[in-house]
């Protein structure tokens, strides 16, 4: 068998062009599916919604603005992709016979070393070589691309949170979404989207050595996974959410104020979060939410008592009892610059270190002077999160825990 030119998958478009267009089709088709499900509010589906629909009002950007930003990003990325395709429009050439013969040689050698050469016929070796070349090698290249993209996006994502300028001017746009939904998966600043998504996926493709068909599958699957991670539903029957720990529920934690310095991994695995101490489970997130809700309830009760006691006091004293506390919004997300979320997370970490050092905390209860309340277990929880944060406290707007 002589070296052959791989024919395009579809007769009317090259595999290179299809690898650029199919992810866009996947993005809008899958996003529209979840958008339709959200609008229909099926009772059997609503029980899996991560946030109540009313909470979407806390998002700092409208759906039309999200869609327009995604279109702009996709137009820029596709235009760049087509330039690359035009610059290198060569067909993929494969010498399957040569590759299969190499695998047969390697397999025969391995069997000889194991003393099993007499148990495998030439036909068996040829079949094993076929499976290794056409299936196993393709899967290995695919997993290499996945591992590289996970690594690329984890450290860039964390960098965009660590550097105040990068967060304020670029990544904070994505965190305008407190309640994520499918259309918002690629709602990023064009620069961030180009660097994190386009460059990352292109490098993963090149480093893995996969062909155009592999690129088509990898780009489309990555897009599908990214949309699913932002769909807003924790679906037990969704294979993407069951086979991957990094799913919609996992990424939702990162979009909350208490988890904004956790769960940086995307879009496939969570190994870097586990290795570098930035992993936060849903159980831990729920504990923090419960603590905040209890602190809010206790503070409101203390405020009510103080108000009744000071009913004859000055109007200024009465006004001071209703001062806003960020615990009023137990899930609050940052504003457009993202500073609120980080400042509150930083305040919790600073409190944790003071408490672990045996010092006092401004949140310790003194209902006659402050509206903040310390509850049993909250001190230990903050201390635990402080250790997970690797002992660093962020500056204004951003964390410095790299």
Tab-separated table of C-alpha atoms in Angstrom:
chain	number	residue	atom	x	y	z
A	1	UNK	CA	0.000	0.000	0.000
A	2	UNK	CA	1.537	3.287	-1.148
A	3	UNK	CA	1.283	6.527	0.791
A	4	UNK	CA	-2.210	7.937	0.315
A	5	UNK	CA	-3.832	11.348	0.562
A	6	UNK	CA	-6.626	11.282	3.095
A	7	UNK	CA	-9.887	12.195	1.400
A	8	UNK	CA	-12.009	14.838	3.171
A	9	UNK	CA	-14.723	13.585	5.490
A	10	UNK	CA	-17.292	15.611	3.526
A	11	UNK	CA	-16.969	16.170	-0.207
A	12	UNK	CA	-17.921	19.853	-0.148
A	13	UNK	CA	-15.510	21.065	2.582
A	14	UNK	CA	-11.950	20.268	3.627
A	15	UNK	CA	-11.237	18.672	6.980
A	16	UNK	CA	-9.226	21.746	7.986
A	17	UNK	CA	-12.178	24.064	7.400
A	18	UNK	CA	-14.589	21.632	9.032
A	19	UNK	CA	-12.359	21.526	12.119
A	20	UNK	CA	-12.904	25.290	12.442
A	21	UNK	CA	-16.615	25.401	11.674
A	22	UNK	CA	-17.919	22.329	13.498
A	23	UNK	CA	-17.006	23.607	17.007
A	24	UNK	CA	-19.048	26.766	16.294
A	25	UNK	CA	-22.029	24.670	15.214
A	26	UNK	CA	-21.641	22.508	18.327
A	27	UNK	CA	-21.434	25.602	20.541
A	28	UNK	CA	-24.668	27.189	19.359
A	29	UNK	CA	-26.622	23.947	18.982
A	30	UNK	CA	-25.774	22.722	22.483
A	31	UNK	CA	-26.257	26.187	24.000
A	32	UNK	CA	-29.660	26.556	22.345
A	33	UNK	CA	-30.684	23.163	23.701
A	34	UNK	CA	-29.949	24.214	27.288
A	35	UNK	CA	-31.513	27.637	26.710
A	36	UNK	CA	-34.715	25.985	25.501
A	37	UNK	CA	-34.712	23.644	28.518
A	38	UNK	CA	-34.262	26.643	30.816
A	39	UNK	CA	-37.162	28.512	29.217
A	40	UNK	CA	-39.489	25.501	29.373
A	41	UNK	CA	-38.794	24.932	33.083
A	42	UNK	CA	-39.660	21.247	32.993
A	43	UNK	CA	-40.316	20.161	36.605
A	44	UNK	CA	-38.241	16.985	36.231
A	45	UNK	CA	-35.355	19.127	34.918
A	46	UNK	CA	-35.713	22.055	37.293
A	47	UNK	CA	-34.797	19.936	40.299
A	48	UNK	CA	-31.291	19.695	38.842
A	49	UNK	CA	-30.873	23.466	38.341
A	50	UNK	CA	-27.905	24.655	40.417
A	51	UNK	CA	-29.350	28.127	41.122
A	52	UNK	CA	-32.906	29.368	41.239
A	53	UNK	CA	-33.847	31.125	38.031
A	54	UNK	CA	-34.489	34.336	39.971
A	55	UNK	CA	-30.805	34.454	40.927
A	56	UNK	CA	-29.864	35.210	37.303
A	57	UNK	CA	-30.820	38.815	38.053
A	58	UNK	CA	-27.549	39.076	39.997
A	59	UNK	CA	-25.546	38.644	36.811
A	60	UNK	CA	-23.761	41.845	35.795
A	61	UNK	CA	-24.325	41.365	32.068
A	62	UNK	CA	-27.407	40.767	29.937
A	63	UNK	CA	-27.956	37.773	27.671
A	64	UNK	CA	-27.891	39.884	24.452
A	65	UNK	CA	-24.538	41.371	25.473
A	66	UNK	CA	-23.178	37.888	26.185
A	67	UNK	CA	-24.289	36.620	22.763
A	68	UNK	CA	-22.798	39.621	20.975
A	69	UNK	CA	-19.470	39.196	22.760
A	70	UNK	CA	-19.346	35.481	21.937
A	71	UNK	CA	-20.062	36.176	18.249
A	72	UNK	CA	-17.283	38.757	18.104
A	73	UNK	CA	-14.841	36.327	19.707
A	74	UNK	CA	-15.797	33.492	17.387
A	75	UNK	CA	-15.518	35.690	14.292
A	76	UNK	CA	-12.007	36.777	15.280
A	77	UNK	CA	-10.900	33.254	16.146
A	78	UNK	CA	-12.376	31.750	12.984
A	79	UNK	CA	-10.806	34.431	10.812
A	80	UNK	CA	-7.433	33.662	12.354
A	81	UNK	CA	-8.043	29.957	11.849
A	82	UNK	CA	-8.867	30.398	8.187
A	83	UNK	CA	-5.671	32.374	7.703
A	84	UNK	CA	-3.753	29.430	9.094
A	85	UNK	CA	-5.674	27.036	6.839
A	86	UNK	CA	-4.979	29.118	3.731
A	87	UNK	CA	-1.309	29.388	4.657
A	88	UNK	CA	-1.048	25.597	4.990
A	89	UNK	CA	-3.734	23.991	2.862
A	90	UNK	CA	-1.758	20.791	2.242
A	91	UNK	CA	-3.566	17.467	2.465
A	92	UNK	CA	-2.785	14.951	5.169
A	93	UNK	CA	-0.618	12.180	3.705
A	94	UNK	CA	-0.512	8.827	5.454
A	95	UNK	CA	1.599	5.745	4.851
A	96	UNK	CA	-0.559	3.234	6.673
A	97	UNK	CA	1.421	0.259	5.389
A	98	UNK	CA	4.677	1.603	6.806
A	99	UNK	CA	3.088	2.460	10.150
A	100	UNK	CA	1.411	-0.933	10.434
A	101	UNK	CA	4.645	-2.740	9.638
A	102	UNK	CA	6.387	-0.789	12.416
A	103	UNK	CA	3.725	-1.805	14.919
A	104	UNK	CA	3.951	-5.441	13.800
A	105	UNK	CA	7.710	-5.347	14.329
A	106	UNK	CA	7.360	-3.809	17.805
A	107	UNK	CA	4.646	-6.254	18.840
A	108	UNK	CA	6.616	-9.248	17.578
A	109	UNK	CA	9.685	-8.037	19.465
A	110	UNK	CA	7.656	-7.540	22.664
A	111	UNK	CA	6.168	-11.023	22.368
A	112	UNK	CA	9.649	-12.493	21.842
A	113	UNK	CA	10.977	-10.799	24.960
A	114	UNK	CA	8.048	-12.233	26.907
A	115	UNK	CA	8.559	-15.682	25.409
A	116	UNK	CA	5.084	-15.648	23.859
A	117	UNK	CA	5.988	-15.527	20.167
A	118	UNK	CA	4.760	-19.088	19.620
A	119	UNK	CA	1.288	-18.233	20.924
A	120	UNK	CA	0.577	-15.480	18.391
A	121	UNK	CA	0.200	-16.110	14.685
A	122	UNK	CA	1.055	-13.572	12.000
A	123	UNK	CA	-2.642	-12.818	11.601
A	124	UNK	CA	-2.945	-12.132	15.339
A	125	UNK	CA	0.071	-9.819	15.280
A	126	UNK	CA	-1.363	-8.008	12.259
A	127	UNK	CA	-4.705	-7.562	14.044
A	128	UNK	CA	-2.969	-6.249	17.154
A	129	UNK	CA	-0.969	-3.808	15.028
A	130	UNK	CA	-4.193	-2.599	13.369
A	131	UNK	CA	-5.830	-1.897	16.734
A	132	UNK	CA	-2.696	-0.198	18.088
A	133	UNK	CA	-2.233	2.043	15.070
A	134	UNK	CA	-5.801	3.061	14.246
A	135	UNK	CA	-7.316	3.168	17.733
A	136	UNK	CA	-4.853	3.168	20.634
A	137	UNK	CA	-2.464	5.675	19.065
A	138	UNK	CA	-5.359	8.001	18.231
A	139	UNK	CA	-6.660	7.810	21.808
A	140	UNK	CA	-3.197	8.439	23.234
A	141	UNK	CA	-2.798	11.535	21.066
A	142	UNK	CA	-6.256	12.695	22.128
A	143	UNK	CA	-5.429	12.302	25.843
A	144	UNK	CA	-2.093	14.087	25.351
A	145	UNK	CA	-3.994	17.015	23.845
A	146	UNK	CA	-6.449	16.960	26.767
A	147	UNK	CA	-3.636	16.913	29.334
A	148	UNK	CA	-1.825	19.797	27.655
A	149	UNK	CA	-4.959	21.943	27.376
A	150	UNK	CA	-5.801	21.301	31.036
A	151	UNK	CA	-2.301	22.373	32.057
A	152	UNK	CA	-2.307	25.424	29.798
A	153	UNK	CA	-5.682	26.667	30.973
A	154	UNK	CA	-5.137	25.974	34.676
A	155	UNK	CA	-1.994	28.092	34.976
A	156	UNK	CA	-3.230	30.845	32.666
A	157	UNK	CA	-6.579	30.946	34.452
A	158	UNK	CA	-4.852	31.204	37.807
A	159	UNK	CA	-2.504	33.855	36.463
A	160	UNK	CA	-5.476	35.946	35.315
A	161	UNK	CA	-6.784	35.795	38.885
A	162	UNK	CA	-3.389	36.457	40.458
A	163	UNK	CA	-2.382	39.571	38.527
A	164	UNK	CA	-4.712	42.501	39.335
A	165	UNK	CA	-4.295	44.123	35.926
A	166	UNK	CA	-5.144	40.924	34.050
A	167	UNK	CA	-8.197	40.261	36.174
A	168	UNK	CA	-9.579	43.779	36.159
A	169	UNK	CA	-9.132	44.401	32.437
A	170	UNK	CA	-9.694	40.917	31.022
A	171	UNK	CA	-10.891	37.997	33.151
A	172	UNK	CA	-13.401	39.919	35.280
A	173	UNK	CA	-15.636	40.033	32.203
A	174	UNK	CA	-16.292	36.299	32.520
A	175	UNK	CA	-17.038	36.676	36.244
A	176	UNK	CA	-19.862	39.086	35.530
A	177	UNK	CA	-21.783	35.819	35.309
A	178	UNK	CA	-22.651	34.753	38.844
A	179	UNK	CA	-25.216	32.236	37.580
A	180	UNK	CA	-23.577	30.585	34.601
A	181	UNK	CA	-25.544	29.465	31.558
A	182	UNK	CA	-24.601	27.767	28.316
A	183	UNK	CA	-24.249	30.865	26.130
A	184	UNK	CA	-21.757	32.301	28.622
A	185	UNK	CA	-19.219	29.512	28.169
A	186	UNK	CA	-17.129	31.647	25.799
A	187	UNK	CA	-18.116	35.012	27.232
A	188	UNK	CA	-14.584	36.321	27.637
A	189	UNK	CA	-12.495	39.278	26.653
A	190	UNK	CA	-11.266	38.597	23.071
A	191	UNK	CA	-7.642	38.718	24.211
A	192	UNK	CA	-8.229	36.181	26.965
A	193	UNK	CA	-10.293	33.971	24.667
A	194	UNK	CA	-7.583	34.034	22.020
A	195	UNK	CA	-4.783	33.260	24.473
A	196	UNK	CA	-6.526	30.697	26.650
A	197	UNK	CA	-8.763	28.929	24.130
A	198	UNK	CA	-7.443	29.450	20.596
A	199	UNK	CA	-3.710	29.311	21.335
A	200	UNK	CA	-4.129	26.579	23.946
A	201	UNK	CA	-6.172	24.310	21.666
A	202	UNK	CA	-3.843	24.926	18.716
A	203	UNK	CA	-0.766	24.037	20.756
A	204	UNK	CA	-2.508	20.932	22.097
A	205	UNK	CA	-3.219	19.884	18.518
A	206	UNK	CA	0.368	20.448	17.396
A	207	UNK	CA	2.043	18.837	20.408
A	208	UNK	CA	-0.162	15.749	20.289
A	209	UNK	CA	0.633	15.195	16.615
A	210	UNK	CA	-2.961	14.344	15.744
A	211	UNK	CA	-4.251	14.726	12.184
A	212	UNK	CA	-7.113	16.830	10.843
A	213	UNK	CA	-9.696	14.246	11.863
A	214	UNK	CA	-8.273	14.237	15.372
A	215	UNK	CA	-8.363	18.034	15.448
A	216	UNK	CA	-11.977	17.999	14.317
A	217	UNK	CA	-12.915	15.619	17.137
A	218	UNK	CA	-10.780	17.364	19.769
A	219	UNK	CA	-11.932	20.924	19.029
A	220	UNK	CA	-15.584	19.860	18.883
A	221	UNK	CA	-15.400	17.814	22.073
A	222	UNK	CA	-13.602	20.620	23.943
A	223	UNK	CA	-16.326	23.044	22.881
A	224	UNK	CA	-19.074	20.631	23.917
A	225	UNK	CA	-17.420	20.140	27.313
A	226	UNK	CA	-16.970	23.883	27.899
A	227	UNK	CA	-20.637	24.603	27.148
A	228	UNK	CA	-21.717	21.758	29.413
A	229	UNK	CA	-19.536	23.115	32.241
A	230	UNK	CA	-21.514	26.372	32.127
A	231	UNK	CA	-24.991	24.943	31.496
A	232	UNK	CA	-26.251	25.660	35.026
A	233	UNK	CA	-27.574	22.156	35.650
A	234	UNK	CA	-26.124	19.329	37.743
A	235	UNK	CA	-27.462	16.390	35.732
A	236	UNK	CA	-26.852	12.891	37.137
A	237	UNK	CA	-27.709	11.292	33.773
A	238	UNK	CA	-25.316	13.486	31.762
A	239	UNK	CA	-22.220	11.377	30.923
A	240	UNK	CA	-20.035	14.491	30.623
A	241	UNK	CA	-20.893	15.399	34.214
A	242	UNK	CA	-20.629	11.878	35.595
A	243	UNK	CA	-17.358	10.849	33.956
A	244	UNK	CA	-15.623	14.178	34.655
A	245	UNK	CA	-15.241	15.646	38.143
A	246	UNK	CA	-14.698	18.966	36.400
A	247	UNK	CA	-18.313	19.655	35.515
A	248	UNK	CA	-21.028	22.299	35.773
A	249	UNK	CA	-21.361	21.963	39.550
A	250	UNK	CA	-17.591	22.056	40.054
A	251	UNK	CA	-17.115	25.172	37.917
A	252	UNK	CA	-20.120	26.903	39.477
A	253	UNK	CA	-18.248	26.989	42.801
A	254	UNK	CA	-15.504	29.021	41.128
A	255	UNK	CA	-18.066	31.640	40.085
A	256	UNK	CA	-19.146	32.248	43.702
A	257	UNK	CA	-17.400	34.726	45.984
A	258	UNK	CA	-16.226	32.021	48.399
A	259	UNK	CA	-14.827	29.848	45.607
A	260	UNK	CA	-13.294	32.439	43.320
A	261	UNK	CA	-9.789	31.396	44.418
A	262	UNK	CA	-10.565	27.697	43.995
A	263	UNK	CA	-11.384	25.269	41.166
A	264	UNK	CA	-9.268	26.885	38.455
A	265	UNK	CA	-9.082	23.666	36.423
A	266	UNK	CA	-10.788	23.511	33.045
A	267	UNK	CA	-12.079	21.978	30.880
A	268	UNK	CA	-11.444	18.266	31.570
A	269	UNK	CA	-9.611	17.168	34.721
A	270	UNK	CA	-9.052	18.552	38.218
A	271	UNK	CA	-5.589	17.145	38.881
A	272	UNK	CA	-3.888	20.557	39.135
A	273	UNK	CA	-6.449	21.776	41.684
A	274	UNK	CA	-5.791	18.670	43.773
A	275	UNK	CA	-2.012	18.892	43.461
A	276	UNK	CA	-1.739	22.623	44.183
A	277	UNK	CA	-4.352	22.915	46.932
A	278	UNK	CA	-7.013	24.895	45.074
A	279	UNK	CA	-9.688	22.188	45.025
A	280	UNK	CA	-13.033	22.879	46.716
A	281	UNK	CA	-15.705	20.198	46.817
A	282	UNK	CA	-19.436	20.841	46.801
A	283	UNK	CA	-19.670	19.558	50.386
A	284	UNK	CA	-17.143	22.144	51.520
A	285	UNK	CA	-18.908	24.848	49.517
A	286	UNK	CA	-22.241	23.946	51.105
A	287	UNK	CA	-20.673	24.211	54.575
A	288	UNK	CA	-19.481	27.723	53.778
A	289	UNK	CA	-22.907	28.699	52.399
A	290	UNK	CA	-24.596	27.308	55.509
A	291	UNK	CA	-22.201	29.184	57.783
A	292	UNK	CA	-22.878	32.442	55.937
A	293	UNK	CA	-26.628	31.920	56.111
A	294	UNK	CA	-26.429	31.213	59.842
A	295	UNK	CA	-24.246	34.276	60.418
A	296	UNK	CA	-26.737	36.370	58.475
A	297	UNK	CA	-29.674	35.045	60.503
A	298	UNK	CA	-27.837	35.526	63.816
A	299	UNK	CA	-26.772	39.038	62.874
A	300	UNK	CA	-30.295	40.011	61.830
A	301	UNK	CA	-31.612	38.704	65.152
A	302	UNK	CA	-28.938	40.675	67.018
A	303	UNK	CA	-29.738	43.764	64.952
A	304	UNK	CA	-33.432	43.433	65.730
A	305	UNK	CA	-32.701	43.226	69.446
A	306	UNK	CA	-30.383	46.214	69.252
A	307	UNK	CA	-32.986	48.201	67.307
A	308	UNK	CA	-35.686	47.522	69.876
A	309	UNK	CA	-33.322	48.473	72.708
A	310	UNK	CA	-32.283	51.684	71.002
A	311	UNK	CA	-35.785	52.597	69.790
A	312	UNK	CA	-35.617	55.851	71.724
A	313	UNK	CA	-32.072	56.601	70.576
A	314	UNK	CA	-30.957	59.032	67.941
A	315	UNK	CA	-31.831	58.457	64.293
A	316	UNK	CA	-28.135	58.068	63.518
A	317	UNK	CA	-27.874	55.177	65.935
A	318	UNK	CA	-30.944	53.560	64.422
A	319	UNK	CA	-29.484	53.924	60.956
A	320	UNK	CA	-26.233	52.289	62.021
A	321	UNK	CA	-28.035	49.044	62.799
A	322	UNK	CA	-28.957	48.523	59.145
A	323	UNK	CA	-25.497	48.911	57.677
A	324	UNK	CA	-24.997	46.536	54.749
A	325	UNK	CA	-22.996	43.388	55.400
A	326	UNK	CA	-21.825	41.167	52.587
A	327	UNK	CA	-23.215	38.132	54.379
A	328	UNK	CA	-26.656	39.477	53.371
A	329	UNK	CA	-25.834	37.954	49.998
A	330	UNK	CA	-24.477	34.543	50.913
A	331	UNK	CA	-23.600	33.795	47.296
A	332	UNK	CA	-22.555	37.289	46.259
A	333	UNK	CA	-20.335	37.580	43.221
A	334	UNK	CA	-17.990	40.410	42.365
A	335	UNK	CA	-18.904	43.526	40.468
A	336	UNK	CA	-17.645	44.194	36.949
A	337	UNK	CA	-14.093	44.658	38.165
A	338	UNK	CA	-14.275	41.558	40.307
A	339	UNK	CA	-12.954	43.317	43.403
A	340	UNK	CA	-15.870	42.534	45.728
A	341	UNK	CA	-15.482	38.770	45.481
A	342	UNK	CA	-11.759	38.793	46.089
A	343	UNK	CA	-11.921	41.320	48.917
A	344	UNK	CA	-14.492	39.251	50.793
A	345	UNK	CA	-12.520	36.044	50.252
A	346	UNK	CA	-9.384	37.839	51.417
A	347	UNK	CA	-11.158	39.123	54.538
A	348	UNK	CA	-12.134	35.568	55.422
A	349	UNK	CA	-8.543	34.401	54.956
A	350	UNK	CA	-7.151	37.244	57.077
A	351	UNK	CA	-9.670	36.406	59.797
A	352	UNK	CA	-8.648	32.771	59.629
A	353	UNK	CA	-4.993	33.575	60.160
A	354	UNK	CA	-5.720	35.864	63.085
A	355	UNK	CA	-7.878	33.188	64.642
A	356	UNK	CA	-5.343	30.414	64.060
A	357	UNK	CA	-2.684	32.639	65.645
A	358	UNK	CA	-4.845	33.090	68.734
A	359	UNK	CA	-5.631	36.725	68.023
A	360	UNK	CA	-8.937	38.502	67.872
A	361	UNK	CA	-11.122	38.843	64.828
A	362	UNK	CA	-13.252	41.766	63.770
A	363	UNK	CA	-16.048	39.291	63.028
A	364	UNK	CA	-16.138	37.973	66.626
A	365	UNK	CA	-19.520	38.555	68.148
A	366	UNK	CA	-20.216	41.683	70.140
A	367	UNK	CA	-23.781	42.460	69.276
A	368	UNK	CA	-23.738	45.810	71.011
A	369	UNK	CA	-20.997	47.115	68.728
A	370	UNK	CA	-21.024	45.129	65.470
A	371	UNK	CA	-23.436	43.289	63.193
A	372	UNK	CA	-21.068	40.385	62.439
A	373	UNK	CA	-21.520	37.103	64.289
A	374	UNK	CA	-19.142	34.206	64.869
A	375	UNK	CA	-20.777	30.790	64.938
A	376	UNK	CA	-19.463	27.446	66.202
A	377	UNK	CA	-17.328	25.818	63.544
A	378	UNK	CA	-16.828	28.938	61.451
A	379	UNK	CA	-13.400	29.565	62.982
A	380	UNK	CA	-12.238	26.034	62.084
A	381	UNK	CA	-13.652	26.281	58.580
A	382	UNK	CA	-11.849	29.524	57.853
A	383	UNK	CA	-8.619	28.108	59.230
A	384	UNK	CA	-8.951	25.091	56.950
A	385	UNK	CA	-9.514	27.293	53.894
A	386	UNK	CA	-6.518	29.402	54.895
A	387	UNK	CA	-4.287	26.343	54.862
A	388	UNK	CA	-5.693	25.253	51.497
A	389	UNK	CA	-4.888	28.697	50.141
A	390	UNK	CA	-1.192	27.913	50.705
A	391	UNK	CA	-0.712	30.610	53.303
A	392	UNK	CA	-1.088	33.616	51.035
A	393	UNK	CA	-3.469	36.530	51.337
A	394	UNK	CA	-4.502	38.403	48.239
A	395	UNK	CA	-4.154	42.082	47.623
A	396	UNK	CA	-7.032	44.289	46.527
A	397	UNK	CA	-8.914	42.691	43.718
A	398	UNK	CA	-6.858	39.542	43.311
A	399	UNK	CA	-5.376	36.573	45.087
A	400	UNK	CA	-1.637	36.015	45.265
A	401	UNK	CA	-1.748	32.329	46.020
A	402	UNK	CA	0.096	30.799	43.098
